[in-house]
Amino acid sequence: MTIFLRLLAEQDKAASLERACAYSRGSIDNSSVFEVDPKSFRAVPGSPFSYWVSERIREYFTMASPFEGNGRVASVGASTKDNFRYTRLWTEVDHTEICNSRHATEEGSWVPFSMGGRTSPFYRDVNLVLKWENDGRELKAAISEYRGSRGWGYQWSAALNGHDHYFQAGLTWPLRAGRFSPQAMPAGGIFSGRGYAAFVPTDKLLSTLAIFNSVAFDYVFKVALGRFGHPEFLVGILHKVPFFEPTGLKASKLGELSKRAWSLKRALDTAEETSHAFHLPAALCERLGENDQSAIEAELATIQSEVDEIAFQLYGFSDLDRAAAVSASNSPSEDSNEDAEESEGAYDEDNVDLIDQTDGLLSWAFGVAFGRFDWRLASGERETPSEPDPFDPLPAKSPGMLPDGAEPFHAHSGILVDDQGHPHDLARLIEEVLARVDAPVPGDVRRWLQRDFFPLHLKQYSKSRRKAPIYWPLSTSSGSYTLWLYYPSLSSQTLYTAVNDFIDPKLKQVSRDAAALRDKGGARTRDDEKTFEALQTLELELIELRDTLLKIAPTYRPSHDDGVQITAAPLWQLFRHKPWQTVLKDTWAKLEKGDYDWAHLAIAYWPDRVREKCGTDKSLAIAHGLEDLYVEPVAQKKSGKKKGVAA
C-alpha cells in the first residue's frame, strides 16, 4: 500500500502538508490522505493516479461497457486552418445562402458550424456558419495546399475529422471546461475541432444528453482523464469511459428531463437578438409574462438534481462516492487562473455581457425600423411560432425576424438617416415602433442613437472572435450628420443611393439656408451668426462625405460572402467609432497587401494580382470561379539516390 496526499485545492499548501503528514503518522482519518495499492490504477485505461477515488469507481472500468460501441461513437471535428476565411457569424450571411445539406450548392453556400464555447449544459445556440459549397470543395483544396510547421502538405481528411458524421444530430461540448456539460447539436451542421461531438441512436439522444450532464458521469470521465479542474474532455478517453445506458422508465424520465432543460435554456435565449431562438427583447417578454429568469433557474436546478439522482443510481454510487463527486463538481479549479481563463474564454462563442433592458428594447426597435424584426409578435398580430425539437435543423431566420414576403414596418432602400424632419429619420422611426407596440419611449432616443448605440451593437454582434455589426453609421467628420446602412441590403449601388437620395438633397437644403443667412449681412443676430457658422461647417463636411463616397463607389463591389469586416474595410475612414475604425483600417491594409485575396472584394480592386495567384492556388481559383486559370503542378520525380550516398 502507498500513502498519497491530495493538496491541489488547498490555498496554504505548506500548512496543509504538515497537517496531512501528522494525520498520516497518527493513523487519523483525513480527507487529504489516501492509502491505496498502486496496482488498482491499472483498472483505469492509461493507469492515471486516481488514488482519491474509491476502489468501486475504478472497478467500473473493468465491469461496465465503454461508451464506444452499440451505435455510440465520439469524434473530433473540422479544423479549417483559417477560420477568418471560412467561418462567419450566421447574422452576417445572407439568410438565403444558409442551408443544412452536405452538398450546399443550389440551396446555399453556408452551413451551421458548432465550435466550442463556454460551459452551457443541455443548450447553446450555434453562432457560426461554415463555407461548404459543393461539399466543401474550396476548403478541401485550401487544406490540401496548407503547409504545416514541418513543411509538407495535408490531405483534407486529416483536418476535416469526423467527415462521415457531418450533418447528423448529436451532442457537442467544448474542448476545455470546468465540467463535462454537452449541449444538443441540431442536425444539418458541422462540428469543429474545438467542439467535439458524440453520436448515439436517435431515440437515445435525449437520455444520453442527460447522463452526460450528470455529476456522476463528469466524475467518472475526469477519473479516466486523470485530471480534475479544467481538463480537456478528449474523444479518445470518452470512448473508454464506462457507460451505463438507461433503459425503460429511467431512460424515458431522463429524456423528459433533458428536453425540459433544453427548452428552459432556450427560453432564456429568446430575448437575445443574435440567437436563432430570438422572439422579442427582454422588456417585451417580461411584459407578456414570459422568461422569468429566477423561476427558470430554480427549475433547472431541480432538473439537475433529478438527473444526478438517476445517474447515481445507474452507476451505483455509494453515499461516500456521491459526496466525493458533488464536492469535486463544486470545488474551485485546481488549475492556475490563467489556465482557467483560457479554457473558459479563449473559445467562448458568446462571451458578451447582458445588455440593459432599455438598450435591448431600443436595439430591437432599431431592427424593426430597418425591416429585420417583426413588430407584430409584440402587438399580438402574429402568433409566436411553436418550439422546435432540440435536434431539428436550425432555421435560416429566427422566429422574431420578419418573414420573407411580409410587409416591413417602414419601406426604405437599405439606408436610414439621423436627420430630424427627414422621411427616413431613424430616431423618429424608433419612437414610432415603440408607440406601435405600446412600449414607453425612453429618454432622448436621438442622443442614444448618436452616442450609445453603435458601441453596444458592435459588442452584441461580436462573437467567436468575429466582429460583424450589421448596422453601419457613416458620418461626417464631426458626426453631425450620419447615414445608417443596413448590411444585408448592401449592393454596388448603395453608395450612389446614399449620395443621390440623401447627401445631395441635404447639401442643397443646407446651402439654401446658409445663403439666406449670408444675404442678411449685417442684420444677422448673434443666434443667426451661430447658425450660419454651423451651416457652413456642415456644408463643407457634407461635401467631403459626398466626395469620399463617390471616390469609393465606382470600384466598390460588396459581397456578403466576404463577411462584414472585409466588406466594410474600404469605408474605414467614415466610421467614427475609433476601435472599429482601427479594425477596418488594419483590414484594408491587409487587403492591399494581398492577405485576403480569396475575398470577392480583392478581385474587384486588384484583378490582375488575384488572377495571377489563381494560376497556382486552386482554392483561390475555386473561390473566384476561375478554375480555368489554375495549372496543376508537375509531379516531382523521386530521386533514386540513397540517403548518405555521395553523388
XYZ file of C-alpha atoms in Angstrom:
647
model
C 0.000 0.000 0.000
C 1.128 3.537 -0.734
C 0.119 6.756 1.001
C -0.953 9.674 -1.222
C -1.589 13.239 -0.083
C -4.030 15.354 -2.131
C -3.464 19.081 -1.589
C -4.125 20.528 -5.039
C -7.099 22.639 -3.979
C -5.512 23.885 -0.745
C -4.524 27.532 -0.566
C -1.807 27.151 2.096
C -0.116 24.013 0.820
C 2.754 24.063 3.360
C 0.428 24.103 6.362
C -1.890 21.572 4.735
C 1.031 19.242 4.038
C 2.185 19.463 7.657
C -1.305 18.604 8.943
C -1.717 15.732 6.454
C 1.620 14.214 7.474
C 0.663 14.464 11.130
C -2.651 12.758 10.461
C -0.891 10.075 8.429
C 1.634 9.288 11.183
C -1.121 9.085 13.757
C -3.333 6.924 11.565
C -6.089 9.505 11.920
C -8.631 9.836 9.096
C -8.173 12.897 6.947
C -9.824 13.790 3.627
C -6.405 14.668 2.148
C -4.745 11.338 2.965
C -5.274 8.189 0.841
C -3.783 4.727 1.310
C -4.056 2.833 -1.993
C -2.457 -0.128 -3.734
C -0.998 1.351 -6.979
C -1.878 -1.875 -8.818
C -5.529 -0.815 -8.668
C -4.717 2.070 -11.022
C -4.412 -0.460 -13.845
C -8.184 -0.867 -13.901
C -8.480 2.595 -15.478
C -7.233 2.879 -19.095
C -3.871 4.636 -19.101
C -3.443 3.915 -15.382
C -3.886 7.518 -14.154
C -3.011 8.140 -10.493
C -6.681 8.028 -9.455
C -5.833 7.491 -5.811
C -8.525 9.830 -4.491
C -11.465 7.803 -5.870
C -12.912 4.673 -4.334
C -11.997 1.181 -5.427
C -15.547 0.713 -6.707
C -15.262 3.660 -9.110
C -12.053 2.225 -10.558
C -13.739 -1.156 -10.958
C -16.360 0.400 -13.246
C -13.746 0.448 -15.995
C -13.488 -3.353 -15.954
C -17.100 -4.311 -15.203
C -19.045 -1.886 -17.462
C -19.142 -1.433 -21.235
C -17.249 1.589 -22.559
C -19.103 4.420 -24.277
C -17.812 3.432 -27.713
C -19.904 0.634 -29.136
C -23.553 -0.343 -29.635
C -24.086 2.519 -32.065
C -22.266 5.049 -29.889
C -19.248 6.973 -31.129
C -17.487 10.279 -30.479
C -15.365 12.278 -32.878
C -13.101 15.286 -33.245
C -14.442 17.750 -35.814
C -13.217 20.021 -38.579
C -10.228 22.357 -38.495
C -10.338 24.941 -41.286
C -6.754 26.219 -40.741
C -8.214 29.689 -41.490
C -11.401 30.499 -39.592
C -11.412 34.130 -40.717
C -11.747 32.962 -44.311
C -14.164 30.083 -43.929
C -16.413 30.963 -40.973
C -18.945 33.740 -40.438
C -21.451 34.664 -37.789
C -24.804 33.451 -39.032
C -26.128 37.008 -38.720
C -23.668 38.343 -41.318
C -24.566 35.881 -44.091
C -27.482 36.279 -46.484
C -30.120 34.000 -44.955
C -30.946 32.572 -48.396
C -27.382 31.224 -48.540
C -27.675 29.190 -45.325
C -28.689 25.555 -45.679
C -28.448 22.228 -43.869
C -27.141 19.999 -46.636
C -23.833 18.275 -47.275
C -23.990 19.308 -50.914
C -24.547 23.018 -50.394
C -24.975 24.297 -53.937
C -28.422 25.318 -55.088
C -29.692 25.604 -51.516
C -26.856 27.805 -50.248
C -23.145 28.033 -49.533
C -23.059 28.156 -45.715
C -23.935 25.548 -43.070
C -24.155 25.776 -39.244
C -20.798 25.226 -37.529
C -20.584 24.206 -33.855
C -17.310 25.487 -32.458
C -16.606 25.091 -28.760
C -17.716 27.851 -26.414
C -18.425 28.289 -22.736
C -19.956 25.743 -20.390
C -23.688 25.566 -21.096
C -25.499 22.351 -20.118
C -28.166 20.987 -22.484
C -28.451 24.011 -24.801
C -26.333 26.611 -26.533
C -27.041 28.407 -29.786
C -24.798 27.869 -32.810
C -23.382 31.271 -33.740
C -21.204 30.316 -36.677
C -21.667 29.088 -40.225
C -19.027 27.402 -42.373
C -18.477 27.861 -46.092
C -19.352 24.450 -47.538
C -20.378 24.944 -51.156
C -20.070 21.757 -53.221
C -19.313 19.600 -50.181
C -16.594 21.982 -49.008
C -14.641 21.853 -52.257
C -12.865 25.181 -51.777
C -11.989 24.395 -48.159
C -10.699 20.938 -49.065
C -8.489 22.429 -51.772
C -7.075 25.010 -49.358
C -6.338 22.376 -46.718
C -4.604 20.175 -49.276
C -2.334 23.127 -50.109
C -1.740 24.000 -46.452
C 1.815 23.654 -45.208
C 2.283 22.814 -41.582
C 5.289 23.543 -39.410
C 7.122 20.546 -40.865
C 6.690 21.720 -44.413
C 4.609 19.007 -46.055
C 1.076 19.304 -47.389
C -2.137 17.930 -45.908
C -4.791 15.576 -47.112
C -8.065 17.345 -46.431
C -9.324 14.371 -44.431
C -6.521 14.962 -41.906
C -8.101 18.295 -40.951
C -11.791 17.631 -41.612
C -12.074 14.938 -38.974
C -15.328 13.090 -38.454
C -16.403 13.845 -42.022
C -18.772 10.858 -42.121
C -20.726 12.273 -39.176
C -21.275 15.777 -40.552
C -24.916 16.904 -40.693
C -26.007 14.315 -38.113
C -27.787 15.266 -34.897
C -25.567 14.688 -31.887
C -24.174 16.047 -28.647
C -21.355 18.578 -28.622
C -19.105 20.137 -25.987
C -16.115 22.492 -25.789
C -12.639 21.006 -25.641
C -11.897 22.517 -22.223
C -14.309 23.347 -19.419
C -14.768 23.137 -15.681
C -17.213 20.274 -16.065
C -18.442 17.973 -18.794
C -21.718 19.555 -19.905
C -22.626 18.890 -23.551
C -25.437 20.503 -25.489
C -27.861 19.207 -28.105
C -26.323 19.619 -31.569
C -29.021 20.076 -34.240
C -28.934 18.074 -37.453
C -27.777 19.785 -40.623
C -24.449 21.190 -39.468
C -20.749 20.515 -38.971
C -18.809 20.359 -35.715
C -15.287 21.675 -35.200
C -12.009 20.575 -33.683
C -12.872 22.826 -30.723
C -16.397 21.475 -30.454
C -16.185 17.712 -30.146
C -19.295 15.623 -30.810
C -20.816 12.301 -29.800
C -23.400 10.331 -31.739
C -25.875 7.751 -30.473
C -29.065 6.238 -31.912
C -31.672 8.957 -32.435
C -34.085 7.603 -29.822
C -31.338 7.755 -27.182
C -30.045 11.270 -27.817
C -32.016 12.991 -25.062
C -31.396 10.371 -22.370
C -27.685 10.310 -23.219
C -27.598 14.116 -23.068
C -28.965 13.895 -19.527
C -26.419 11.271 -18.454
C -23.595 13.325 -19.968
C -24.702 16.342 -17.906
C -24.804 14.411 -14.635
C -22.317 14.849 -11.813
C -21.726 11.086 -11.833
C -20.606 10.987 -15.477
C -18.477 14.117 -15.090
C -16.729 12.467 -12.137
C -16.058 9.154 -13.908
C -14.875 10.960 -17.053
C -12.400 13.023 -15.031
C -11.135 9.873 -13.309
C -10.379 8.469 -16.754
C -8.674 11.718 -17.738
C -6.612 11.658 -14.553
C -7.286 15.344 -14.094
C -9.958 17.476 -12.466
C -10.248 21.295 -12.561
C -10.422 22.353 -16.233
C -9.349 19.291 -18.222
C -9.575 18.645 -21.929
C -12.537 16.318 -22.423
C -10.872 14.202 -25.074
C -12.747 11.992 -27.513
C -10.273 9.141 -27.177
C -10.820 8.985 -23.417
C -14.609 9.298 -23.725
C -14.622 6.152 -25.838
C -13.252 4.245 -22.828
C -15.446 5.778 -20.128
C -17.863 3.258 -18.538
C -21.367 3.923 -19.825
C -24.390 2.561 -18.005
C -27.112 3.033 -20.603
C -30.518 3.818 -19.092
C -33.486 1.726 -20.157
C -37.218 1.623 -19.567
C -38.694 4.194 -17.204
C -35.314 5.657 -16.312
C -34.491 6.318 -19.981
C -37.916 7.869 -20.512
C -37.613 10.079 -17.434
C -34.118 11.220 -18.359
C -35.334 12.082 -21.869
C -38.169 14.182 -20.443
C -35.842 15.989 -18.042
C -33.306 16.603 -20.783
C -35.856 18.078 -23.174
C -37.320 20.284 -20.457
C -33.874 21.593 -19.505
C -33.139 22.304 -23.185
C -36.465 24.135 -23.519
C -35.845 26.273 -20.431
C -32.325 27.211 -21.521
C -33.617 28.064 -24.990
C -36.370 30.219 -23.456
C -33.679 32.419 -21.914
C -32.207 32.823 -25.393
C -35.443 34.062 -26.939
C -34.595 37.588 -25.730
C -31.134 37.577 -27.391
C -31.488 39.174 -30.818
C -28.476 37.389 -32.307
C -29.857 33.951 -31.403
C -31.697 31.517 -33.684
C -34.306 31.374 -30.881
C -34.965 35.148 -30.693
C -38.579 36.294 -30.298
C -38.673 39.676 -28.565
C -36.392 41.802 -26.351
C -36.448 41.096 -22.634
C -38.525 44.193 -21.831
C -41.394 42.972 -24.010
C -41.033 39.326 -22.955
C -41.427 40.359 -19.310
C -44.479 42.444 -20.163
C -46.046 39.361 -21.695
C -45.210 37.344 -18.583
C -42.542 35.225 -20.263
C -38.994 34.290 -19.330
C -38.982 34.688 -15.560
C -35.259 34.079 -15.197
C -35.292 33.297 -11.479
C -38.106 30.747 -11.926
C -36.309 29.159 -14.865
C -33.044 28.883 -12.955
C -34.842 27.318 -9.993
C -36.479 24.707 -12.227
C -33.167 23.973 -13.946
C -31.594 23.328 -10.540
C -34.399 20.892 -9.719
C -33.936 19.115 -13.048
C -30.199 18.818 -12.432
C -30.856 17.226 -9.040
C -33.253 14.687 -10.567
C -30.793 13.849 -13.350
C -27.992 13.408 -10.820
C -30.103 11.114 -8.633
C -30.960 8.800 -11.546
C -27.341 8.785 -12.767
C -26.032 7.994 -9.295
C -28.424 5.060 -9.166
C -27.379 3.830 -12.622
C -23.707 3.958 -11.684
C -24.303 2.536 -8.218
C -22.535 5.367 -6.383
C -22.277 4.870 -2.628
C -23.041 7.765 -0.295
C -19.313 8.435 0.029
C -18.850 8.353 -3.747
C -21.756 10.740 -4.201
C -20.286 13.161 -1.692
C -16.894 12.976 -3.394
C -18.416 13.570 -6.843
C -20.513 16.531 -5.695
C -17.543 18.002 -3.839
C -15.349 17.665 -6.922
C -18.026 19.245 -9.104
C -18.439 22.233 -6.772
C -14.790 22.717 -5.836
C -12.748 25.572 -7.296
C -10.407 24.867 -10.177
C -7.149 23.139 -9.409
C -5.592 24.844 -12.401
C -3.987 28.255 -12.482
C -6.130 31.311 -13.066
C -4.501 31.769 -16.439
C -5.357 28.222 -17.483
C -8.931 28.602 -16.296
C -9.293 31.848 -18.181
C -8.039 30.182 -21.343
C -10.386 27.247 -21.011
C -13.467 29.351 -20.353
C -12.806 32.370 -22.518
C -10.448 31.682 -25.384
C -13.025 29.835 -27.433
C -16.097 31.465 -25.991
C -18.661 31.876 -28.754
C -20.984 34.116 -26.814
C -18.795 35.918 -24.321
C -20.962 39.049 -24.259
C -22.284 40.807 -21.170
C -26.048 41.019 -20.827
C -27.303 44.361 -22.089
C -29.648 46.678 -20.270
C -33.344 46.043 -20.971
C -33.822 49.567 -22.288
C -30.878 49.190 -24.666
C -32.251 45.841 -25.798
C -35.677 47.350 -26.450
C -34.226 50.252 -28.448
C -31.931 47.924 -30.401
C -34.946 45.783 -31.321
C -36.921 48.868 -32.410
C -33.896 49.887 -34.495
C -34.053 46.481 -36.199
C -37.807 46.768 -36.760
C -37.279 50.140 -38.459
C -34.825 48.503 -40.857
C -37.155 45.561 -41.518
C -35.100 42.988 -39.668
C -37.512 42.161 -36.845
C -41.284 41.702 -36.818
C -43.180 44.095 -34.518
C -46.352 42.004 -34.916
C -45.093 39.457 -32.371
C -45.240 42.218 -29.754
C -48.605 43.590 -30.866
C -50.255 40.170 -30.967
C -50.977 40.373 -34.707
C -48.745 37.340 -35.250
C -48.595 34.255 -33.067
C -45.299 33.066 -31.618
C -44.045 30.064 -33.606
C -44.060 26.718 -31.817
C -40.882 25.443 -30.206
C -38.760 23.166 -32.418
C -37.336 19.797 -31.447
C -33.872 20.032 -29.845
C -32.277 18.242 -32.806
C -34.208 19.887 -35.647
C -32.040 21.729 -38.222
C -31.556 25.389 -37.352
C -33.716 27.936 -39.194
C -32.183 30.482 -41.563
C -34.140 33.160 -39.677
C -35.095 33.433 -36.017
C -38.819 33.493 -35.120
C -38.501 37.176 -34.252
C -37.232 38.166 -37.683
C -39.562 39.480 -40.371
C -40.734 36.531 -42.506
C -39.881 36.589 -46.201
C -42.531 38.447 -48.153
C -44.049 40.190 -45.112
C -44.551 43.946 -45.235
C -41.844 45.803 -43.276
C -42.618 48.468 -40.724
C -41.069 51.112 -42.975
C -40.175 50.902 -46.670
C -36.630 52.000 -47.429
C -33.676 51.362 -49.752
C -31.374 49.960 -47.078
C -30.435 53.422 -45.789
C -31.898 55.439 -42.927
C -30.602 58.755 -41.613
C -30.126 60.663 -38.391
C -31.756 63.860 -39.660
C -34.708 65.372 -37.823
C -37.637 66.016 -40.164
C -36.445 63.623 -42.872
C -38.965 60.949 -44.007
C -36.343 58.279 -43.220
C -35.267 59.785 -39.887
C -34.180 56.817 -37.786
C -34.786 58.324 -34.344
C -38.384 59.142 -35.256
C -38.934 55.639 -36.670
C -37.662 54.037 -33.453
C -40.145 56.112 -31.463
C -42.948 55.100 -33.844
C -42.074 51.410 -33.439
C -42.283 51.682 -29.657
C -45.577 53.539 -29.902
C -46.949 50.848 -32.237
C -46.328 48.123 -29.616
C -47.426 50.341 -26.719
C -43.978 50.448 -25.131
C -42.683 53.564 -23.339
C -40.258 55.750 -25.280
C -37.189 56.087 -23.040
C -35.289 59.353 -22.683
C -33.673 61.063 -25.641
C -33.676 58.485 -28.445
C -31.633 60.658 -30.799
C -28.912 61.187 -28.210
C -28.841 57.403 -27.548
C -28.607 56.780 -31.279
C -25.712 59.187 -31.702
C -23.646 58.253 -28.643
C -24.566 54.849 -27.292
C -25.959 52.567 -29.945
C -23.029 51.597 -32.163
C -20.638 50.553 -29.348
C -23.491 48.454 -27.936
C -24.303 46.992 -31.352
C -20.665 46.166 -32.101
C -20.435 44.332 -28.792
C -23.671 42.412 -29.407
C -22.561 41.262 -32.854
C -19.016 40.287 -31.897
C -18.759 36.576 -31.120
C -16.392 33.707 -31.778
C -13.553 36.153 -32.447
C -15.554 37.817 -35.231
C -16.721 41.419 -35.259
C -19.735 41.748 -37.515
C -22.034 44.747 -36.874
C -24.823 44.826 -39.450
C -25.894 48.472 -38.960
C -23.231 50.866 -40.266
C -23.068 54.557 -39.280
C -21.257 56.558 -41.980
C -20.772 60.081 -40.655
C -19.356 63.464 -41.413
C -16.065 64.235 -39.671
C -17.791 65.842 -36.666
C -20.575 63.243 -36.561
C -23.212 65.958 -37.102
C -24.810 64.009 -39.970
C -24.996 60.206 -40.109
C -26.276 57.756 -42.684
C -27.142 54.301 -41.363
C -26.571 51.488 -43.860
C -28.156 48.059 -43.425
C -25.510 45.469 -44.302
C -27.932 42.745 -45.537
C -29.296 45.237 -48.126
C -25.869 46.409 -49.281
C -25.192 46.404 -53.034
C -22.891 48.046 -55.556
C -25.486 50.850 -55.872
C -25.835 51.639 -52.171
C -23.171 54.350 -52.063
C -24.648 56.070 -55.128
C -28.081 55.929 -53.473
C -26.606 57.479 -50.332
C -25.267 60.401 -52.361
C -28.231 60.899 -54.719
C -31.123 60.386 -52.295
C -29.666 61.685 -49.047
C -26.471 63.743 -49.191
C -27.161 65.837 -52.305
C -30.674 66.880 -51.173
C -29.330 67.670 -47.713
C -26.471 69.645 -49.198
C -28.883 71.719 -51.289
C -31.022 72.436 -48.236
C -28.006 73.457 -46.145
C -26.659 75.625 -48.982
C -30.017 77.414 -49.322
C -30.255 78.029 -45.589
C -26.671 79.314 -45.466
C -27.258 81.557 -48.483
C -30.359 83.069 -46.852
C -28.385 83.958 -43.737
C -25.488 85.212 -45.817
C -27.840 87.596 -47.643
C -28.961 89.096 -44.312
C -25.479 90.507 -43.927
C -25.178 92.909 -41.000
C -28.773 92.221 -39.974
C -27.829 88.768 -38.644
C -28.399 88.341 -34.921
C -25.992 86.550 -32.569
C -28.064 83.382 -32.913
C -28.049 83.825 -36.692
C -24.260 84.008 -36.630
C -24.001 80.730 -34.698
C -26.432 79.047 -37.077
C -24.622 80.452 -40.109
C -21.281 79.177 -38.843
C -22.743 75.722 -38.134
C -24.322 75.560 -41.595
C -21.052 76.495 -43.294
C -19.218 73.771 -41.348
C -21.909 71.186 -42.148
C -21.834 72.168 -45.825
C -18.096 71.533 -46.028
C -18.424 68.240 -44.157
C -21.253 67.049 -46.417
C -19.182 67.885 -49.480
C -16.289 65.887 -48.011
C -18.601 62.932 -47.230
C -20.124 63.036 -50.715
C -16.742 63.208 -52.440
C -15.367 60.327 -50.353
C -18.349 58.102 -51.192
C -18.160 58.964 -54.885
C -14.464 58.123 -54.885
C -15.134 54.695 -53.359
C -18.346 53.848 -55.233
C -17.035 53.027 -58.765
C -14.922 50.067 -57.604
C -16.993 49.048 -54.561
C -18.434 45.581 -55.181
C -19.680 44.257 -51.830
C -20.246 40.534 -51.383
C -21.933 39.087 -48.282
C -19.745 36.010 -48.601
C -16.744 38.192 -47.697
C -18.217 38.970 -44.282
C -18.827 42.276 -42.544
C -15.242 43.178 -41.677
C -13.826 42.922 -45.187
C -16.901 44.456 -46.815
C -16.720 47.491 -44.519
C -12.939 47.929 -44.829
C -12.945 50.342 -47.847
C -15.209 52.649 -45.825
C -12.998 52.664 -42.724
C -12.457 56.429 -42.619
C -16.217 57.106 -42.478
C -16.765 55.198 -39.219
C -16.232 57.497 -36.218
C -16.096 54.760 -33.561
C -12.333 54.566 -33.101
C -11.957 50.894 -32.096
C -13.989 49.753 -35.103
C -12.247 52.221 -37.394
C -8.882 50.800 -36.292
C -10.002 47.240 -37.058
C -11.212 48.256 -40.510
C -8.104 50.298 -41.302
C -5.929 47.304 -40.462
C -8.185 45.031 -42.551
C -7.897 47.402 -45.507
C -4.114 47.407 -45.203
C -4.111 43.597 -45.307
C -6.403 43.636 -48.319
C -3.997 45.971 -50.114
C -1.105 43.732 -49.136
C -2.814 40.654 -50.579
C -3.528 38.749 -47.362
C -7.205 38.300 -48.231
C -7.098 37.670 -51.961
C -9.764 34.989 -51.533
C -12.280 37.786 -50.967
C -14.549 38.915 -53.795
C -13.676 42.495 -52.870
C -10.000 41.781 -53.568
C -10.568 40.804 -57.180
C -12.709 43.934 -57.654
C -9.778 46.160 -56.610
C -6.754 44.142 -57.712
C -7.931 41.811 -60.509
C -4.532 41.223 -62.110
C -2.863 40.211 -58.858
C -5.666 37.875 -57.854
C -5.928 36.257 -61.284
C -2.200 35.585 -61.271
C -2.469 33.862 -57.886
C -5.340 31.729 -59.153
C -2.871 30.085 -61.519
C -1.035 28.450 -58.625
C -3.639 28.368 -55.833
C -6.534 26.042 -56.523
C -8.631 27.230 -53.583
C -8.402 30.843 -54.795
C -9.358 29.761 -58.304
C -12.415 27.940 -56.925
C -13.352 30.919 -54.733
C -13.403 33.260 -57.739
C -14.825 30.805 -60.271
C -11.563 30.912 -62.249
C -10.525 27.271 -62.235
C -9.623 27.555 -65.908
C -6.631 29.657 -64.804
C -5.313 27.052 -62.380
C -2.425 24.886 -63.565
C -1.752 21.655 -61.702
C 1.906 21.456 -60.658
C 4.023 18.846 -62.348
C 4.630 15.925 -60.025
C 8.277 15.801 -58.938
C 10.077 12.561 -59.612
C 11.691 10.947 -56.621
C 15.455 10.868 -56.612
C 17.000 7.411 -56.859
C 19.864 8.401 -54.589
C 20.017 6.770 -51.209
C 20.441 8.835 -48.093
C 24.080 9.226 -47.135
C 25.460 8.152 -50.527
C 27.615 10.755 -52.263
C 26.927 11.670 -55.876
